[in-house]
PDB file of C-alpha atoms in Angstrom:
ATOM      1  CA  MET Q1383     -73.095 -31.783  38.513  1.00 41.00           C
ATOM      2  CA  PHE Q1384     -71.047 -34.122  36.443  1.00 38.00           C
ATOM      3  CA  GLY Q1385     -67.734 -35.912  36.941  1.00 40.00           C
ATOM      4  CA  LEU Q1386     -65.174 -38.368  35.588  1.00 36.00           C
ATOM      5  CA  LEU Q1387     -64.418 -42.027  36.151  1.00 35.00           C
ATOM      6  CA  SER Q1388     -61.425 -44.214  35.472  1.00 35.00           C
ATOM      7  CA  VAL Q1389     -60.125 -47.689  36.147  1.00 33.00           C
ATOM      8  CA  GLY Q1390     -57.416 -48.000  38.747  1.00 36.00           C
ATOM      9  CA  LYS Q1391     -56.331 -48.853  42.261  1.00 34.00           C
ATOM     10  CA  MET Q1392     -57.190 -47.020  45.434  1.00 36.00           C
ATOM     11  CA  PRO Q1393     -54.091 -45.776  47.221  1.00 37.00           C
ATOM     12  CA  GLY Q1394     -54.623 -45.543  50.935  1.00 38.00           C
ATOM     13  CA  ARG Q1395     -57.789 -47.693  51.049  1.00 41.00           C
ATOM     14  CA  THR Q1396     -56.799 -50.996  52.618  1.00 36.00           C
ATOM     15  CA  GLY Q1397     -58.463 -54.124  51.316  1.00 36.00           C
ATOM     16  CA  LEU Q1398     -60.205 -52.419  48.408  1.00 36.00           C
ATOM     17  CA  GLU Q1399     -57.351 -52.139  45.902  1.00 38.00           C
ATOM     18  CA  ASN Q1400     -58.327 -55.236  43.943  1.00 36.00           C
ATOM     19  CA  HIS Q1401     -62.042 -54.507  43.858  1.00 36.00           C
ATOM     20  CA  THR Q1402     -63.172 -54.848  40.251  1.00 37.00           C
ATOM     21  CA  ALA Q1403     -66.575 -56.457  39.829  1.00 41.00           C
ATOM     22  CA  GLY Q1404     -68.119 -56.737  43.294  1.00 49.00           C
ATOM     23  CA  PRO Q1405     -71.530 -55.296  44.152  1.00 68.00           C
ATOM     24  CA  GLY Q1406     -71.721 -51.535  44.280  1.00 84.00           C
ATOM     25  CA  PHE Q1407     -69.086 -48.914  43.562  1.00 89.00           C
ATOM     26  CA  ILE Q1408     -66.156 -47.209  45.274  1.00 88.00           C
ATOM     27  CA  LEU Q1409     -65.978 -43.402  45.289  1.00 87.00           C
ATOM     28  CA  LEU Q1410     -62.298 -42.553  45.158  1.00 81.00           C
ATOM     29  CA  GLY Q1411     -62.458 -38.803  45.726  1.00 75.00           C
ATOM     30  CA  PHE Q1412     -59.050 -37.648  46.977  1.00 70.00           C
ATOM     31  CA  SER Q1413     -57.870 -41.197  47.714  1.00 68.00           C
ATOM     32  CA  ASP Q1414     -54.587 -40.527  45.894  1.00 67.00           C
ATOM     33  CA  HIS Q1415     -53.971 -37.598  48.284  1.00 70.00           C
ATOM     34  CA  PRO Q1416     -54.630 -39.073  51.751  1.00 74.00           C
ATOM     35  CA  SER Q1417     -53.136 -36.030  53.454  1.00 75.00           C
ATOM     36  CA  LEU Q1418     -56.084 -33.965  52.176  1.00 77.00           C
ATOM     37  CA  GLN Q1419     -58.786 -36.167  53.752  1.00 80.00           C
ATOM     38  CA  GLY Q1420     -58.841 -34.389  57.116  1.00 83.00           C
ATOM     39  CA  SER Q1421     -58.795 -30.916  55.563  1.00 88.00           C
ATOM     40  CA  CYS Q1422     -61.557 -31.829  53.113  1.00 86.00           C
ATOM     41  CA  PHE Q1423     -63.696 -33.211  55.925  1.00 90.00           C
ATOM     42  CA  THR Q1424     -63.378 -29.954  57.882  1.00 93.00           C
ATOM     43  CA  VAL Q1425     -64.057 -27.706  54.889  1.00 93.00           C
ATOM     44  CA  PHE Q1426     -67.068 -29.649  53.623  1.00 93.00           C
ATOM     45  CA  LEU Q1427     -68.488 -30.019  57.126  1.00 95.00           C
ATOM     46  CA  ILE Q1428     -68.383 -26.242  57.570  1.00 97.00           C
ATOM     47  CA  ILE Q1429     -69.995 -25.738  54.162  1.00 96.00           C
ATOM     48  CA  TYR Q1430     -72.737 -28.254  54.942  1.00 96.00           C
ATOM     49  CA  LEU Q1431     -73.491 -26.669  58.330  1.00 97.00           C
ATOM     50  CA  MET Q1432     -73.647 -23.224  56.723  1.00 97.00           C
ATOM     51  CA  VAL Q1433     -76.080 -24.523  54.103  1.00 97.00           C
ATOM     52  CA  LEU Q1434     -78.294 -26.155  56.734  1.00 97.00           C
ATOM     53  CA  ILE Q1435     -78.295 -23.226  59.148  1.00 97.00           C
ATOM     54  CA  GLY Q1436     -78.607 -20.474  56.535  1.00 97.00           C
ATOM     55  CA  ASN Q1437     -81.427 -22.051  54.558  1.00 97.00           C
ATOM     56  CA  SER Q1438     -83.258 -23.196  57.700  1.00 97.00           C
ATOM     57  CA  LEU Q1439     -83.193 -19.625  59.024  1.00 97.00           C
ATOM     58  CA  ILE Q1440     -84.522 -18.289  55.729  1.00 96.00           C
ATOM     59  CA  ALA Q1441     -87.382 -20.793  55.747  1.00 95.00           C
ATOM     60  CA  LEU Q1442     -88.169 -20.146  59.425  1.00 96.00           C
ATOM     61  CA  ILE Q1443     -88.169 -16.361  59.109  1.00 96.00           C
ATOM     62  CA  THR Q1444     -90.357 -16.349  55.996  1.00 95.00           C
ATOM     63  CA  VAL Q1445     -92.874 -18.585  57.785  1.00 95.00           C
ATOM     64  CA  MET Q1446     -92.985 -16.705  61.095  1.00 95.00           C
ATOM     65  CA  ASP Q1447     -92.985 -13.131  59.756  1.00 94.00           C
ATOM     66  CA  SER Q1448     -96.439 -12.375  58.340  1.00 92.00           C
ATOM     67  CA  SER Q1449     -95.050  -9.431  56.322  1.00 92.00           C
ATOM     68  CA  LEU Q1450     -93.052 -11.963  54.285  1.00 93.00           C
ATOM     69  CA  HIS Q1451     -96.075 -14.030  53.254  1.00 93.00           C
ATOM     70  CA  SER Q1452     -95.810 -12.979  49.628  1.00 94.00           C
ATOM     71  CA  PRO Q1453     -95.166 -14.948  46.422  1.00 94.00           C
ATOM     72  CA  MET Q1454     -91.496 -13.914  46.297  1.00 95.00           C
ATOM     73  CA  TYR Q1455     -90.775 -15.259  49.779  1.00 96.00           C
ATOM     74  CA  PHE Q1456     -92.938 -18.316  49.147  1.00 96.00           C
ATOM     75  CA  PHE Q1457     -90.628 -19.236  46.278  1.00 97.00           C
ATOM     76  CA  LEU Q1458     -87.563 -18.349  48.355  1.00 96.00           C
ATOM     77  CA  ARG Q1459     -88.760 -20.652  51.148  1.00 96.00           C
ATOM     78  CA  ASN Q1460     -89.185 -23.518  48.712  1.00 97.00           C
ATOM     79  CA  LEU Q1461     -85.753 -22.812  47.215  1.00 97.00           C
ATOM     80  CA  SER Q1462     -84.205 -22.969  50.690  1.00 97.00           C
ATOM     81  CA  PHE Q1463     -85.857 -26.332  51.337  1.00 96.00           C
ATOM     82  CA  LEU Q1464     -84.651 -27.561  47.959  1.00 96.00           C
ATOM     83  CA  GLU Q1465     -81.071 -26.446  48.695  1.00 96.00           C
ATOM     84  CA  ILE Q1466     -81.068 -28.377  51.973  1.00 97.00           C
ATOM     85  CA  CYS Q1467     -82.273 -31.517  50.198  1.00 97.00           C
ATOM     86  CA  TYR Q1468     -79.872 -31.074  47.286  1.00 96.00           C
ATOM     87  CA  THR Q1469     -76.755 -30.771  49.432  1.00 95.00           C
ATOM     88  CA  SER Q1470     -77.935 -33.576  51.729  1.00 96.00           C
ATOM     89  CA  VAL Q1471     -77.928 -36.009  48.818  1.00 95.00           C
ATOM     90  CA  THR Q1472     -74.125 -35.930  48.478  1.00 93.00           C
ATOM     91  CA  LEU Q1473     -72.394 -34.106  51.332  1.00 94.00           C
ATOM     92  CA  PRO Q1474     -73.199 -36.451  54.272  1.00 93.00           C
ATOM     93  CA  ASN Q1475     -71.957 -39.453  52.308  1.00 91.00           C
ATOM     94  CA  MET Q1476     -68.832 -37.516  51.309  1.00 90.00           C
ATOM     95  CA  LEU Q1477     -68.180 -36.583  54.943  1.00 90.00           C
ATOM     96  CA  VAL Q1478     -68.477 -40.211  56.041  1.00 89.00           C
ATOM     97  CA  GLY Q1479     -66.075 -41.209  53.274  1.00 85.00           C
ATOM     98  CA  PHE Q1480     -63.517 -38.618  54.376  1.00 85.00           C
ATOM     99  CA  LEU Q1481     -63.865 -39.559  58.037  1.00 84.00           C
ATOM    100  CA  MET Q1482     -63.863 -43.353  57.663  1.00 82.00           C
ATOM    101  CA  ASP Q1483     -61.535 -43.445  54.641  1.00 77.00           C
ATOM    102  CA  ASP Q1484     -64.108 -45.698  52.987  1.00 78.00           C
ATOM    103  CA  GLY Q1485     -65.809 -44.692  49.749  1.00 80.00           C
ATOM    104  CA  ARG Q1486     -67.908 -47.799  49.228  1.00 88.00           C
ATOM    105  CA  ILE Q1487     -71.511 -47.291  48.114  1.00 90.00           C
ATOM    106  CA  SER Q1488     -74.021 -49.993  47.219  1.00 91.00           C
ATOM    107  CA  PHE Q1489     -75.542 -50.360  43.766  1.00 91.00           C
ATOM    108  CA  LEU Q1490     -78.985 -49.282  44.995  1.00 93.00           C
ATOM    109  CA  GLY Q1491     -77.438 -46.511  47.085  1.00 93.00           C
ATOM    110  CA  CYS Q1492     -75.646 -45.170  44.026  1.00 94.00           C
ATOM    111  CA  ALA Q1493     -78.849 -45.339  41.977  1.00 94.00           C
ATOM    112  CA  ALA Q1494     -80.794 -43.494  44.686  1.00 95.00           C
ATOM    113  CA  GLN Q1495     -78.103 -40.848  44.997  1.00 95.00           C
ATOM    114  CA  LEU Q1496     -78.014 -40.290  41.247  1.00 95.00           C
ATOM    115  CA  TYR Q1497     -81.810 -40.090  41.016  1.00 96.00           C
ATOM    116  CA  PHE Q1498     -82.226 -37.512  43.769  1.00 97.00           C
ATOM    117  CA  LEU Q1499     -79.212 -35.553  42.548  1.00 95.00           C
ATOM    118  CA  VAL Q1500     -80.581 -35.079  39.022  1.00 95.00           C
ATOM    119  CA  LEU Q1501     -84.170 -34.709  40.286  1.00 96.00           C
ATOM    120  CA  LEU Q1502     -83.345 -31.913  42.713  1.00 96.00           C
ATOM    121  CA  GLY Q1503     -80.905 -30.248  40.323  1.00 95.00           C
ATOM    122  CA  SER Q1504     -83.493 -30.103  37.530  1.00 96.00           C
ATOM    123  CA  THR Q1505     -86.219 -28.961  39.934  1.00 97.00           C
ATOM    124  CA  GLU Q1506     -83.997 -26.136  41.168  1.00 97.00           C
ATOM    125  CA  CYS Q1507     -83.502 -24.863  37.611  1.00 97.00           C
ATOM    126  CA  LEU Q1508     -87.267 -24.819  37.030  1.00 97.00           C
ATOM    127  CA  LEU Q1509     -87.929 -23.179  40.387  1.00 97.00           C
ATOM    128  CA  LEU Q1510     -85.415 -20.428  39.618  1.00 97.00           C
ATOM    129  CA  ALA Q1511     -87.263 -19.846  36.330  1.00 97.00           C
ATOM    130  CA  ALA Q1512     -90.553 -19.605  38.264  1.00 96.00           C
ATOM    131  CA  MET Q1513     -88.965 -17.045  40.591  1.00 97.00           C
ATOM    132  CA  ALA Q1514     -87.787 -15.034  37.582  1.00 97.00           C
ATOM    133  CA  TYR Q1515     -91.342 -15.161  36.189  1.00 96.00           C
ATOM    134  CA  ASP Q1516     -92.660 -13.828  39.503  1.00 96.00           C
ATOM    135  CA  ARG Q1517     -90.238 -10.869  39.391  1.00 95.00           C
ATOM    136  CA  TYR Q1518     -91.056 -10.258  35.725  1.00 96.00           C
ATOM    137  CA  ILE Q1519     -94.780  -9.949  36.457  1.00 95.00           C
ATOM    138  CA  ALA Q1520     -94.139  -7.800  39.542  1.00 95.00           C
ATOM    139  CA  ILE Q1521     -91.990  -5.298  37.613  1.00 95.00           C
ATOM    140  CA  CYS Q1522     -93.395  -5.364  34.068  1.00 94.00           C
ATOM    141  CA  ASP Q1523     -97.097  -5.839  34.879  1.00 93.00           C
ATOM    142  CA  PRO Q1524     -97.545  -4.634  38.473  1.00 94.00           C
ATOM    143  CA  LEU Q1525    -101.277  -3.857  38.212  1.00 94.00           C
ATOM    144  CA  ARG Q1526    -102.089  -7.469  37.375  1.00 93.00           C
ATOM    145  CA  TYR Q1527     -99.538  -8.949  39.770  1.00 95.00           C
ATOM    146  CA  PRO Q1528    -101.918  -9.688  42.703  1.00 93.00           C
ATOM    147  CA  LEU Q1529    -104.330 -11.436  40.336  1.00 92.00           C
ATOM    148  CA  THR Q1530    -101.727 -13.329  38.320  1.00 92.00           C
ATOM    149  CA  MET Q1531     -99.496 -14.457  41.175  1.00 94.00           C
ATOM    150  CA  ASN Q1532    -102.207 -15.585  43.565  1.00 93.00           C
ATOM    151  CA  GLY Q1533    -101.633 -18.364  46.091  1.00 91.00           C
ATOM    152  CA  GLY Q1534    -103.020 -21.128  43.906  1.00 94.00           C
ATOM    153  CA  HIS Q1535    -100.897 -20.152  40.920  1.00 95.00           C
ATOM    154  CA  CYS Q1536     -97.722 -20.037  43.032  1.00 96.00           C
ATOM    155  CA  VAL Q1537     -98.430 -23.507  44.425  1.00 96.00           C
ATOM    156  CA  ARG Q1538     -99.020 -24.864  40.929  1.00 96.00           C
ATOM    157  CA  LEU Q1539     -95.698 -23.433  39.741  1.00 96.00           C
ATOM    158  CA  VAL Q1540     -93.811 -25.048  42.626  1.00 96.00           C
ATOM    159  CA  VAL Q1541     -95.604 -28.398  42.358  1.00 96.00           C
ATOM    160  CA  GLY Q1542     -95.149 -28.354  38.595  1.00 95.00           C
ATOM    161  CA  SER Q1543     -91.409 -27.758  38.996  1.00 95.00           C
ATOM    162  CA  TRP Q1544     -91.250 -30.987  41.000  1.00 94.00           C
ATOM    163  CA  MET Q1545     -93.706 -33.176  39.137  1.00 95.00           C
ATOM    164  CA  VAL Q1546     -92.534 -32.464  35.590  1.00 94.00           C
ATOM    165  CA  VAL Q1547     -89.059 -33.704  36.456  1.00 95.00           C
ATOM    166  CA  VAL Q1548     -89.995 -36.924  38.297  1.00 95.00           C
ATOM    167  CA  PRO Q1549     -90.866 -39.234  35.364  1.00 94.00           C
ATOM    168  CA  VAL Q1550     -87.998 -37.894  33.240  1.00 94.00           C
ATOM    169  CA  GLN Q1551     -85.369 -38.566  35.889  1.00 94.00           C
ATOM    170  CA  VAL Q1552     -86.867 -41.947  36.770  1.00 95.00           C
ATOM    171  CA  GLY Q1553     -86.407 -42.882  33.120  1.00 95.00           C
ATOM    172  CA  GLN Q1554     -82.849 -41.559  32.984  1.00 94.00           C
ATOM    173  CA  THR Q1555     -81.817 -43.356  36.182  1.00 95.00           C
ATOM    174  CA  TYR Q1556     -83.352 -46.605  34.938  1.00 95.00           C
ATOM    175  CA  GLN Q1557     -81.609 -46.187  31.587  1.00 94.00           C
ATOM    176  CA  VAL Q1558     -78.209 -45.722  33.265  1.00 94.00           C
ATOM    177  CA  PHE Q1559     -78.478 -48.556  35.782  1.00 93.00           C
ATOM    178  CA  THR Q1560     -79.681 -51.145  33.294  1.00 92.00           C
ATOM    179  CA  LEU Q1561     -76.311 -50.850  31.546  1.00 91.00           C
ATOM    180  CA  PRO Q1562     -73.764 -53.621  32.196  1.00 89.00           C
ATOM    181  CA  PHE Q1563     -70.897 -52.503  34.437  1.00 85.00           C
ATOM    182  CA  CYS Q1564     -68.232 -55.096  33.713  1.00 79.00           C
ATOM    183  CA  ALA Q1565     -65.098 -52.979  34.143  1.00 66.00           C
ATOM    184  CA  SER Q1566     -63.651 -51.582  37.367  1.00 74.00           C
ATOM    185  CA  HIS Q1567     -66.210 -50.205  39.795  1.00 83.00           C
ATOM    186  CA  ASP Q1568     -63.826 -47.503  41.032  1.00 85.00           C
ATOM    187  CA  LEU Q1569     -65.127 -43.972  40.430  1.00 85.00           C
ATOM    188  CA  HIS Q1570     -62.696 -41.069  40.571  1.00 77.00           C
ATOM    189  CA  HIS Q1571     -65.445 -38.837  41.904  1.00 83.00           C
ATOM    190  CA  PHE Q1572     -67.111 -37.867  45.176  1.00 87.00           C
ATOM    191  CA  PHE Q1573     -70.623 -39.044  44.315  1.00 91.00           C
ATOM    192  CA  CYS Q1574     -72.539 -41.033  41.703  1.00 92.00           C
ATOM    193  CA  ASP Q1575     -73.171 -39.000  38.560  1.00 92.00           C
ATOM    194  CA  VAL Q1576     -74.247 -39.761  35.014  1.00 92.00           C
ATOM    195  CA  PRO Q1577     -71.038 -39.238  32.936  1.00 90.00           C
ATOM    196  CA  PRO Q1578     -68.772 -41.252  35.296  1.00 88.00           C
ATOM    197  CA  LEU Q1579     -71.227 -44.144  35.274  1.00 90.00           C
ATOM    198  CA  LEU Q1580     -71.563 -44.027  31.496  1.00 90.00           C
ATOM    199  CA  GLU Q1581     -67.778 -44.200  31.116  1.00 86.00           C
ATOM    200  CA  LEU Q1582     -67.778 -47.223  33.386  1.00 88.00           C
ATOM    201  CA  ALA Q1583     -70.350 -49.138  31.323  1.00 88.00           C
ATOM    202  CA  CYS Q1584     -69.159 -51.731  28.827  1.00 88.00           C
ATOM    203  CA  ALA Q1585     -71.971 -51.092  26.325  1.00 88.00           C
ATOM    204  CA  ASP Q1586     -72.961 -48.506  23.745  1.00 90.00           C
ATOM    205  CA  THR Q1587     -74.006 -45.366  25.634  1.00 92.00           C
ATOM    206  CA  PHE Q1588     -74.955 -43.208  22.632  1.00 93.00           C
ATOM    207  CA  TRP Q1589     -78.663 -42.993  23.530  1.00 94.00           C
ATOM    208  CA  ASN Q1590     -77.814 -42.379  27.159  1.00 94.00           C
ATOM    209  CA  LEU Q1591     -75.778 -39.348  26.092  1.00 95.00           C
ATOM    210  CA  VAL Q1592     -78.610 -38.173  23.843  1.00 95.00           C
ATOM    211  CA  THR Q1593     -80.991 -38.429  26.801  1.00 94.00           C
ATOM    212  CA  LEU Q1594     -78.548 -36.612  29.063  1.00 95.00           C
ATOM    213  CA  TYR Q1595     -78.021 -33.682  26.694  1.00 96.00           C
ATOM    214  CA  THR Q1596     -81.755 -33.437  25.981  1.00 96.00           C
ATOM    215  CA  ILE Q1597     -82.496 -33.223  29.701  1.00 95.00           C
ATOM    216  CA  ILE Q1598     -79.785 -30.573  30.141  1.00 95.00           C
ATOM    217  CA  LEU Q1599     -81.330 -28.601  27.297  1.00 96.00           C
ATOM    218  CA  PHE Q1600     -84.874 -28.636  28.689  1.00 96.00           C
ATOM    219  CA  PHE Q1601     -84.147 -28.417  32.412  1.00 96.00           C
ATOM    220  CA  ALA Q1602     -81.027 -26.226  32.516  1.00 96.00           C
ATOM    221  CA  ILE Q1603     -80.348 -24.268  29.323  1.00 97.00           C
ATOM    222  CA  LEU Q1604     -83.942 -23.254  28.509  1.00 97.00           C
ATOM    223  CA  PRO Q1605     -84.741 -22.088  32.075  1.00 97.00           C
ATOM    224  CA  PHE Q1606     -81.476 -20.133  32.079  1.00 97.00           C
ATOM    225  CA  CYS Q1607     -82.416 -18.460  28.779  1.00 97.00           C
ATOM    226  CA  PHE Q1608     -85.868 -17.633  30.185  1.00 96.00           C
ATOM    227  CA  ILE Q1609     -84.274 -16.066  33.271  1.00 96.00           C
ATOM    228  CA  VAL Q1610     -81.911 -13.952  31.155  1.00 96.00           C
ATOM    229  CA  ILE Q1611     -84.769 -12.789  28.888  1.00 96.00           C
ATOM    230  CA  SER Q1612     -87.018 -11.933  31.829  1.00 95.00           C
ATOM    231  CA  TYR Q1613     -84.315  -9.832  33.498  1.00 93.00           C
ATOM    232  CA  THR Q1614     -83.499  -8.148  30.182  1.00 93.00           C
ATOM    233  CA  LYS Q1615     -87.130  -7.064  29.886  1.00 90.00           C
TER     234      LYS Q1615
END
């Protein structure tokens, strides 16, 4: 979910080598290994198609088969939709970059990509915790399961997983993109992410790092701990 950034030239990207302070950023990826571009395009295209087809089939089957209209498959259907969205934030842009040998991305495009990346990533962690809660109730308190995990409660858990994250990630994205970027705009990464952008900024990023680690704590580490505890029980 996170990457690195450094200042430098772009081997193999004609006309962009001297880009330093223009609008937007340049995602370098494997630009220093041009022979890998075609192979990477093929591999990531296959991965993306597998993600789209596999998760679409899961969602379709759980909708069409009435025997799968249960809380567990309701959460699984939402997770499949989330996986499609999550991979679609970065992979199509990466594929275009590999194919066209052009990693340019606008300032607003980078901000949008970062926002949806962290939004969907955090939502997925919370949704996985909700799924673990569903299995915990089903196994440890089966007599109350139909009452506890009713349709309304499942919807609230899914909607809550989305809505809790929105204002937090809006704030983080705003905090990152109000920093001054006065150094090179070349990112040695495949997509816009928080740590590479913070390393690019020519300002004090202490509070940005505090925000980042706090978000990781609440939206990644704590849900993971909850999942481990629920499965232990």
